[in-house]
mmCIF file with all atom_site columns, C-alpha atoms in Angstrom:
data_model
loop_
_atom_site.group_PDB
_atom_site.id
_atom_site.type_symbol
_atom_site.label_atom_id
_atom_site.label_alt_id
_atom_site.label_comp_id
_atom_site.label_asym_id
_atom_site.label_entity_id
_atom_site.label_seq_id
_atom_site.pdbx_PDB_ins_code
_atom_site.Cartn_x
_atom_site.Cartn_y
_atom_site.Cartn_z
_atom_site.occupancy
_atom_site.B_iso_or_equiv
_atom_site.pdbx_formal_charge
_atom_site.auth_seq_id
_atom_site.auth_comp_id
_atom_site.auth_asym_id
_atom_site.auth_atom_id
_atom_site.pdbx_PDB_model_num
ATOM 1   C CA . UNK A 1 1   ? -0.007  0.019  0.019  1.00 50.00 ? 1   UNK A CA 1
ATOM 2   C CA . UNK A 1 2   ? 1.388   3.118  -0.898 1.00 51.00 ? 2   UNK A CA 1
ATOM 3   C CA . UNK A 1 3   ? 0.770   6.221  1.290  1.00 52.00 ? 3   UNK A CA 1
ATOM 4   C CA . UNK A 1 4   ? 1.913   8.583  -1.222 1.00 50.00 ? 4   UNK A CA 1
ATOM 5   C CA . UNK A 1 5   ? -0.870  8.191  -3.595 1.00 53.00 ? 5   UNK A CA 1
ATOM 6   C CA . UNK A 1 6   ? -1.907  11.465 -3.885 1.00 51.00 ? 6   UNK A CA 1
ATOM 7   C CA . UNK A 1 7   ? 1.140   13.996 -4.699 1.00 52.00 ? 7   UNK A CA 1
ATOM 8   C CA . UNK A 1 8   ? 0.374   16.736 -2.469 1.00 56.00 ? 8   UNK A CA 1
ATOM 9   C CA . UNK A 1 9   ? 2.935   18.335 -0.561 1.00 61.00 ? 9   UNK A CA 1
ATOM 10  C CA . UNK A 1 10  ? 2.432   19.012 3.412  1.00 61.00 ? 10  UNK A CA 1
ATOM 11  C CA . UNK A 1 11  ? 2.416   22.957 2.866  1.00 61.00 ? 11  UNK A CA 1
ATOM 12  C CA . UNK A 1 12  ? -0.114  22.461 -0.029 1.00 63.00 ? 12  UNK A CA 1
ATOM 13  C CA . UNK A 1 13  ? -2.306  20.432 2.448  1.00 63.00 ? 13  UNK A CA 1
ATOM 14  C CA . UNK A 1 14  ? -2.105  22.784 5.228  1.00 62.00 ? 14  UNK A CA 1
ATOM 15  C CA . UNK A 1 15  ? -2.978  25.712 2.831  1.00 66.00 ? 15  UNK A CA 1
ATOM 16  C CA . UNK A 1 16  ? -6.303  23.579 1.695  1.00 64.00 ? 16  UNK A CA 1
ATOM 17  C CA . UNK A 1 17  ? -7.002  23.155 5.688  1.00 60.00 ? 17  UNK A CA 1
ATOM 18  C CA . UNK A 1 18  ? -6.616  26.724 6.283  1.00 61.00 ? 18  UNK A CA 1
ATOM 19  C CA . UNK A 1 19  ? -8.706  27.692 3.227  1.00 66.00 ? 19  UNK A CA 1
ATOM 20  C CA . UNK A 1 20  ? -11.697 25.507 4.437  1.00 62.00 ? 20  UNK A CA 1
ATOM 21  C CA . UNK A 1 21  ? -11.407 26.756 7.795  1.00 63.00 ? 21  UNK A CA 1
ATOM 22  C CA . UNK A 1 22  ? -11.673 30.429 6.417  1.00 61.00 ? 22  UNK A CA 1
ATOM 23  C CA . UNK A 1 23  ? -14.667 29.262 4.234  1.00 61.00 ? 23  UNK A CA 1
ATOM 24  C CA . UNK A 1 24  ? -16.340 27.904 7.162  1.00 59.00 ? 24  UNK A CA 1
ATOM 25  C CA . UNK A 1 25  ? -15.719 31.006 9.114  1.00 52.00 ? 25  UNK A CA 1
ATOM 26  C CA . UNK A 1 26  ? -17.132 33.165 6.403  1.00 52.00 ? 26  UNK A CA 1
ATOM 27  C CA . UNK A 1 27  ? -20.188 30.802 6.356  1.00 49.00 ? 27  UNK A CA 1
ATOM 28  C CA . UNK A 1 28  ? -20.840 31.423 10.051 1.00 51.00 ? 28  UNK A CA 1
ATOM 29  C CA . UNK A 1 29  ? -20.784 35.000 9.693  1.00 51.00 ? 29  UNK A CA 1
ATOM 30  C CA . UNK A 1 30  ? -23.091 35.165 6.771  1.00 49.00 ? 30  UNK A CA 1
ATOM 31  C CA . UNK A 1 31  ? -26.104 33.766 8.693  1.00 49.00 ? 31  UNK A CA 1
ATOM 32  C CA . UNK A 1 32  ? -24.917 35.864 11.994 1.00 52.00 ? 32  UNK A CA 1
ATOM 33  C CA . UNK A 1 33  ? -24.348 32.633 13.823 1.00 50.00 ? 33  UNK A CA 1
ATOM 34  C CA . UNK A 1 34  ? -27.942 31.964 14.340 1.00 54.00 ? 34  UNK A CA 1
ATOM 35  C CA . UNK A 1 35  ? -27.652 28.402 13.403 1.00 57.00 ? 35  UNK A CA 1
ATOM 36  C CA . UNK A 1 36  ? -28.289 27.261 16.924 1.00 60.00 ? 36  UNK A CA 1
ATOM 37  C CA . UNK A 1 37  ? -25.053 25.622 17.393 1.00 60.00 ? 37  UNK A CA 1
ATOM 38  C CA . UNK A 1 38  ? -22.630 26.666 20.377 1.00 67.00 ? 38  UNK A CA 1
ATOM 39  C CA . UNK A 1 39  ? -20.750 29.926 19.772 1.00 70.00 ? 39  UNK A CA 1
ATOM 40  C CA . UNK A 1 40  ? -17.655 31.077 21.514 1.00 78.00 ? 40  UNK A CA 1
ATOM 41  C CA . UNK A 1 41  ? -17.401 34.204 23.584 1.00 77.00 ? 41  UNK A CA 1
ATOM 42  C CA . UNK A 1 42  ? -15.788 35.790 26.502 1.00 81.00 ? 42  UNK A CA 1
ATOM 43  C CA . UNK A 1 43  ? -17.494 35.518 29.853 1.00 81.00 ? 43  UNK A CA 1
ATOM 44  C CA . UNK A 1 44  ? -17.284 38.664 31.769 1.00 82.00 ? 44  UNK A CA 1
ATOM 45  C CA . UNK A 1 45  ? -17.800 38.502 35.479 1.00 83.00 ? 45  UNK A CA 1
ATOM 46  C CA . UNK A 1 46  ? -18.911 41.297 37.307 1.00 83.00 ? 46  UNK A CA 1
ATOM 47  C CA . UNK A 1 47  ? -19.144 42.039 41.120 1.00 83.00 ? 47  UNK A CA 1
ATOM 48  C CA . UNK A 1 48  ? -22.523 42.887 42.278 1.00 85.00 ? 48  UNK A CA 1
ATOM 49  C CA . UNK A 1 49  ? -22.273 46.199 44.097 1.00 87.00 ? 49  UNK A CA 1
ATOM 50  C CA . UNK A 1 50  ? -24.184 46.004 47.169 1.00 89.00 ? 50  UNK A CA 1
ATOM 51  C CA . UNK A 1 51  ? -25.867 49.634 48.084 1.00 91.00 ? 51  UNK A CA 1
ATOM 52  C CA . UNK A 1 52  ? -25.087 51.228 51.361 1.00 92.00 ? 52  UNK A CA 1
ATOM 53  C CA . UNK A 1 53  ? -28.003 50.981 53.308 1.00 93.00 ? 53  UNK A CA 1
ATOM 54  C CA . UNK A 1 54  ? -29.781 54.199 54.322 1.00 96.00 ? 54  UNK A CA 1
ATOM 55  C CA . UNK A 1 55  ? -29.024 55.727 57.961 1.00 98.00 ? 55  UNK A CA 1
ATOM 56  C CA . UNK A 1 56  ? -31.396 57.156 60.397 1.00 98.00 ? 56  UNK A CA 1
ATOM 57  C CA . UNK A 1 57  ? -31.171 59.515 63.367 1.00 98.00 ? 57  UNK A CA 1
ATOM 58  C CA . UNK A 1 58  ? -32.749 58.595 66.657 1.00 98.00 ? 58  UNK A CA 1
ATOM 59  C CA . UNK A 1 59  ? -33.871 61.854 68.126 1.00 98.00 ? 59  UNK A CA 1
ATOM 60  C CA . UNK A 1 60  ? -35.064 62.492 71.601 1.00 98.00 ? 60  UNK A CA 1
ATOM 61  C CA . UNK A 1 61  ? -37.679 65.078 72.469 1.00 98.00 ? 61  UNK A CA 1
ATOM 62  C CA . UNK A 1 62  ? -37.703 67.326 75.660 1.00 97.00 ? 62  UNK A CA 1
ATOM 63  C CA . UNK A 1 63  ? -40.596 67.195 77.776 1.00 95.00 ? 63  UNK A CA 1
ATOM 64  C CA . UNK A 1 64  ? -41.039 69.071 81.265 1.00 93.00 ? 64  UNK A CA 1
ATOM 65  C CA . UNK A 1 65  ? -41.816 65.839 83.454 1.00 96.00 ? 65  UNK A CA 1
ATOM 66  C CA . UNK A 1 66  ? -39.235 62.995 82.418 1.00 97.00 ? 66  UNK A CA 1
ATOM 67  C CA . UNK A 1 67  ? -36.307 63.214 84.891 1.00 97.00 ? 67  UNK A CA 1
ATOM 68  C CA . UNK A 1 68  ? -32.766 64.142 83.757 1.00 96.00 ? 68  UNK A CA 1
ATOM 69  C CA . UNK A 1 69  ? -31.410 60.763 85.416 1.00 97.00 ? 69  UNK A CA 1
ATOM 70  C CA . UNK A 1 70  ? -33.883 58.285 83.566 1.00 98.00 ? 70  UNK A CA 1
ATOM 71  C CA . UNK A 1 71  ? -32.766 60.238 80.190 1.00 98.00 ? 71  UNK A CA 1
ATOM 72  C CA . UNK A 1 72  ? -29.148 59.694 81.212 1.00 98.00 ? 72  UNK A CA 1
ATOM 73  C CA . UNK A 1 73  ? -30.130 56.033 81.853 1.00 98.00 ? 73  UNK A CA 1
ATOM 74  C CA . UNK A 1 74  ? -31.753 55.488 78.658 1.00 98.00 ? 74  UNK A CA 1
ATOM 75  C CA . UNK A 1 75  ? -28.770 57.039 76.739 1.00 98.00 ? 75  UNK A CA 1
ATOM 76  C CA . UNK A 1 76  ? -26.341 54.854 78.799 1.00 98.00 ? 76  UNK A CA 1
ATOM 77  C CA . UNK A 1 77  ? -28.629 51.386 78.389 1.00 97.00 ? 77  UNK A CA 1
ATOM 78  C CA . UNK A 1 78  ? -29.730 51.739 74.623 1.00 98.00 ? 78  UNK A CA 1
ATOM 79  C CA . UNK A 1 79  ? -27.487 53.816 73.073 1.00 98.00 ? 79  UNK A CA 1
ATOM 80  C CA . UNK A 1 80  ? -24.418 52.657 74.817 1.00 97.00 ? 80  UNK A CA 1
ATOM 81  C CA . UNK A 1 81  ? -23.163 56.126 75.992 1.00 98.00 ? 81  UNK A CA 1
ATOM 82  C CA . UNK A 1 82  ? -20.786 56.570 78.773 1.00 98.00 ? 82  UNK A CA 1
ATOM 83  C CA . UNK A 1 83  ? -21.982 58.655 81.675 1.00 98.00 ? 83  UNK A CA 1
ATOM 84  C CA . UNK A 1 84  ? -20.260 61.752 80.454 1.00 98.00 ? 84  UNK A CA 1
ATOM 85  C CA . UNK A 1 85  ? -21.793 61.297 76.713 1.00 98.00 ? 85  UNK A CA 1
ATOM 86  C CA . UNK A 1 86  ? -25.003 60.688 77.871 1.00 98.00 ? 86  UNK A CA 1
ATOM 87  C CA . UNK A 1 87  ? -25.133 63.662 80.180 1.00 98.00 ? 87  UNK A CA 1
ATOM 88  C CA . UNK A 1 88  ? -23.892 65.927 77.455 1.00 98.00 ? 88  UNK A CA 1
ATOM 89  C CA . UNK A 1 89  ? -26.630 64.677 75.100 1.00 98.00 ? 89  UNK A CA 1
ATOM 90  C CA . UNK A 1 90  ? -29.225 64.936 78.031 1.00 97.00 ? 90  UNK A CA 1
ATOM 91  C CA . UNK A 1 91  ? -28.397 68.726 78.598 1.00 97.00 ? 91  UNK A CA 1
ATOM 92  C CA . UNK A 1 92  ? -28.447 69.251 74.746 1.00 98.00 ? 92  UNK A CA 1
ATOM 93  C CA . UNK A 1 93  ? -31.860 67.884 74.623 1.00 97.00 ? 93  UNK A CA 1
ATOM 94  C CA . UNK A 1 94  ? -32.980 69.768 77.685 1.00 96.00 ? 94  UNK A CA 1
ATOM 95  C CA . UNK A 1 95  ? -31.646 73.231 76.502 1.00 97.00 ? 95  UNK A CA 1
ATOM 96  C CA . UNK A 1 96  ? -32.321 72.690 72.757 1.00 97.00 ? 96  UNK A CA 1
ATOM 97  C CA . UNK A 1 97  ? -35.564 70.751 72.877 1.00 97.00 ? 97  UNK A CA 1
ATOM 98  C CA . UNK A 1 98  ? -34.360 67.934 70.715 1.00 97.00 ? 98  UNK A CA 1
ATOM 99  C CA . UNK A 1 99  ? -31.364 65.847 70.290 1.00 98.00 ? 99  UNK A CA 1
ATOM 100 C CA . UNK A 1 100 ? -29.655 63.116 68.440 1.00 98.00 ? 100 UNK A CA 1
ATOM 101 C CA . UNK A 1 101 ? -29.261 60.017 70.364 1.00 97.00 ? 101 UNK A CA 1
ATOM 102 C CA . UNK A 1 102 ? -27.434 58.075 67.603 1.00 98.00 ? 102 UNK A CA 1
ATOM 103 C CA . UNK A 1 103 ? -27.250 57.353 63.968 1.00 98.00 ? 103 UNK A CA 1
ATOM 104 C CA . UNK A 1 104 ? -28.302 53.656 62.749 1.00 98.00 ? 104 UNK A CA 1
ATOM 105 C CA . UNK A 1 105 ? -29.767 51.463 60.038 1.00 97.00 ? 105 UNK A CA 1
ATOM 106 C CA . UNK A 1 106 ? -33.429 51.656 59.776 1.00 97.00 ? 106 UNK A CA 1
ATOM 107 C CA . UNK A 1 107 ? -34.213 48.578 61.591 1.00 97.00 ? 107 UNK A CA 1
ATOM 108 C CA . UNK A 1 108 ? -31.646 49.244 64.530 1.00 98.00 ? 108 UNK A CA 1
ATOM 109 C CA . UNK A 1 109 ? -33.043 52.788 64.692 1.00 98.00 ? 109 UNK A CA 1
ATOM 110 C CA . UNK A 1 110 ? -36.567 51.688 64.874 1.00 98.00 ? 110 UNK A CA 1
ATOM 111 C CA . UNK A 1 111 ? -35.945 48.902 67.537 1.00 98.00 ? 111 UNK A CA 1
ATOM 112 C CA . UNK A 1 112 ? -34.170 51.561 69.838 1.00 98.00 ? 112 UNK A CA 1
ATOM 113 C CA . UNK A 1 113 ? -37.207 53.955 69.381 1.00 98.00 ? 113 UNK A CA 1
ATOM 114 C CA . UNK A 1 114 ? -39.614 51.134 70.394 1.00 98.00 ? 114 UNK A CA 1
ATOM 115 C CA . UNK A 1 115 ? -37.100 50.280 73.397 1.00 98.00 ? 115 UNK A CA 1
ATOM 116 C CA . UNK A 1 116 ? -36.999 53.843 74.719 1.00 98.00 ? 116 UNK A CA 1
ATOM 117 C CA . UNK A 1 117 ? -40.651 54.431 74.361 1.00 98.00 ? 117 UNK A CA 1
ATOM 118 C CA . UNK A 1 118 ? -41.700 51.213 75.943 1.00 98.00 ? 118 UNK A CA 1
ATOM 119 C CA . UNK A 1 119 ? -39.282 51.802 78.977 1.00 98.00 ? 119 UNK A CA 1
ATOM 120 C CA . UNK A 1 120 ? -40.531 55.414 79.389 1.00 98.00 ? 120 UNK A CA 1
ATOM 121 C CA . UNK A 1 121 ? -44.141 54.149 79.393 1.00 97.00 ? 121 UNK A CA 1
ATOM 122 C CA . UNK A 1 122 ? -43.399 51.169 81.809 1.00 98.00 ? 122 UNK A CA 1
ATOM 123 C CA . UNK A 1 123 ? -42.209 54.112 84.310 1.00 98.00 ? 123 UNK A CA 1
ATOM 124 C CA . UNK A 1 124 ? -44.893 56.522 83.200 1.00 97.00 ? 124 UNK A CA 1
ATOM 125 C CA . UNK A 1 125 ? -43.003 59.120 81.463 1.00 97.00 ? 125 UNK A CA 1
ATOM 126 C CA . UNK A 1 126 ? -43.943 60.979 78.688 1.00 97.00 ? 126 UNK A CA 1
ATOM 127 C CA . UNK A 1 127 ? -40.678 60.762 76.968 1.00 97.00 ? 127 UNK A CA 1
ATOM 128 C CA . UNK A 1 128 ? -40.466 61.098 73.090 1.00 97.00 ? 128 UNK A CA 1
ATOM 129 C CA . UNK A 1 129 ? -38.018 59.385 70.769 1.00 97.00 ? 129 UNK A CA 1
ATOM 130 C CA . UNK A 1 130 ? -38.511 59.340 67.148 1.00 97.00 ? 130 UNK A CA 1
ATOM 131 C CA . UNK A 1 131 ? -36.223 58.760 63.982 1.00 97.00 ? 131 UNK A CA 1
ATOM 132 C CA . UNK A 1 132 ? -35.812 60.637 60.685 1.00 97.00 ? 132 UNK A CA 1
ATOM 133 C CA . UNK A 1 133 ? -33.480 59.752 57.570 1.00 97.00 ? 133 UNK A CA 1
ATOM 134 C CA . UNK A 1 134 ? -29.880 61.067 58.144 1.00 94.00 ? 134 UNK A CA 1
#
């Protein structure tokens, strides 16, 4: 059996294969690759950007009946203020009529307002606390 049956050189065979690949490539481009077959592409991975949560100020309102010591205790207990910070905020609320206890995400701010209001009601104080967008 003669392996050199067809007198084609290696270079001629490679050129023929290259031409066949180019023709196939041209055919693919003619129909825009919509033949339903697999196509190649670049996979791009994007990192999802997490949106920062909105922040809310917890605001305490002054009244003429809630004892100052009770307000200081509230600030220490629910807002993790030391005695000096709590006293400073309490005096600010007393003098200005309103003061910020802290800034938190909505759920945390809402929880703190509820805790303050519940404890004030348990002790029969009219203390008011609310939240607003920072």
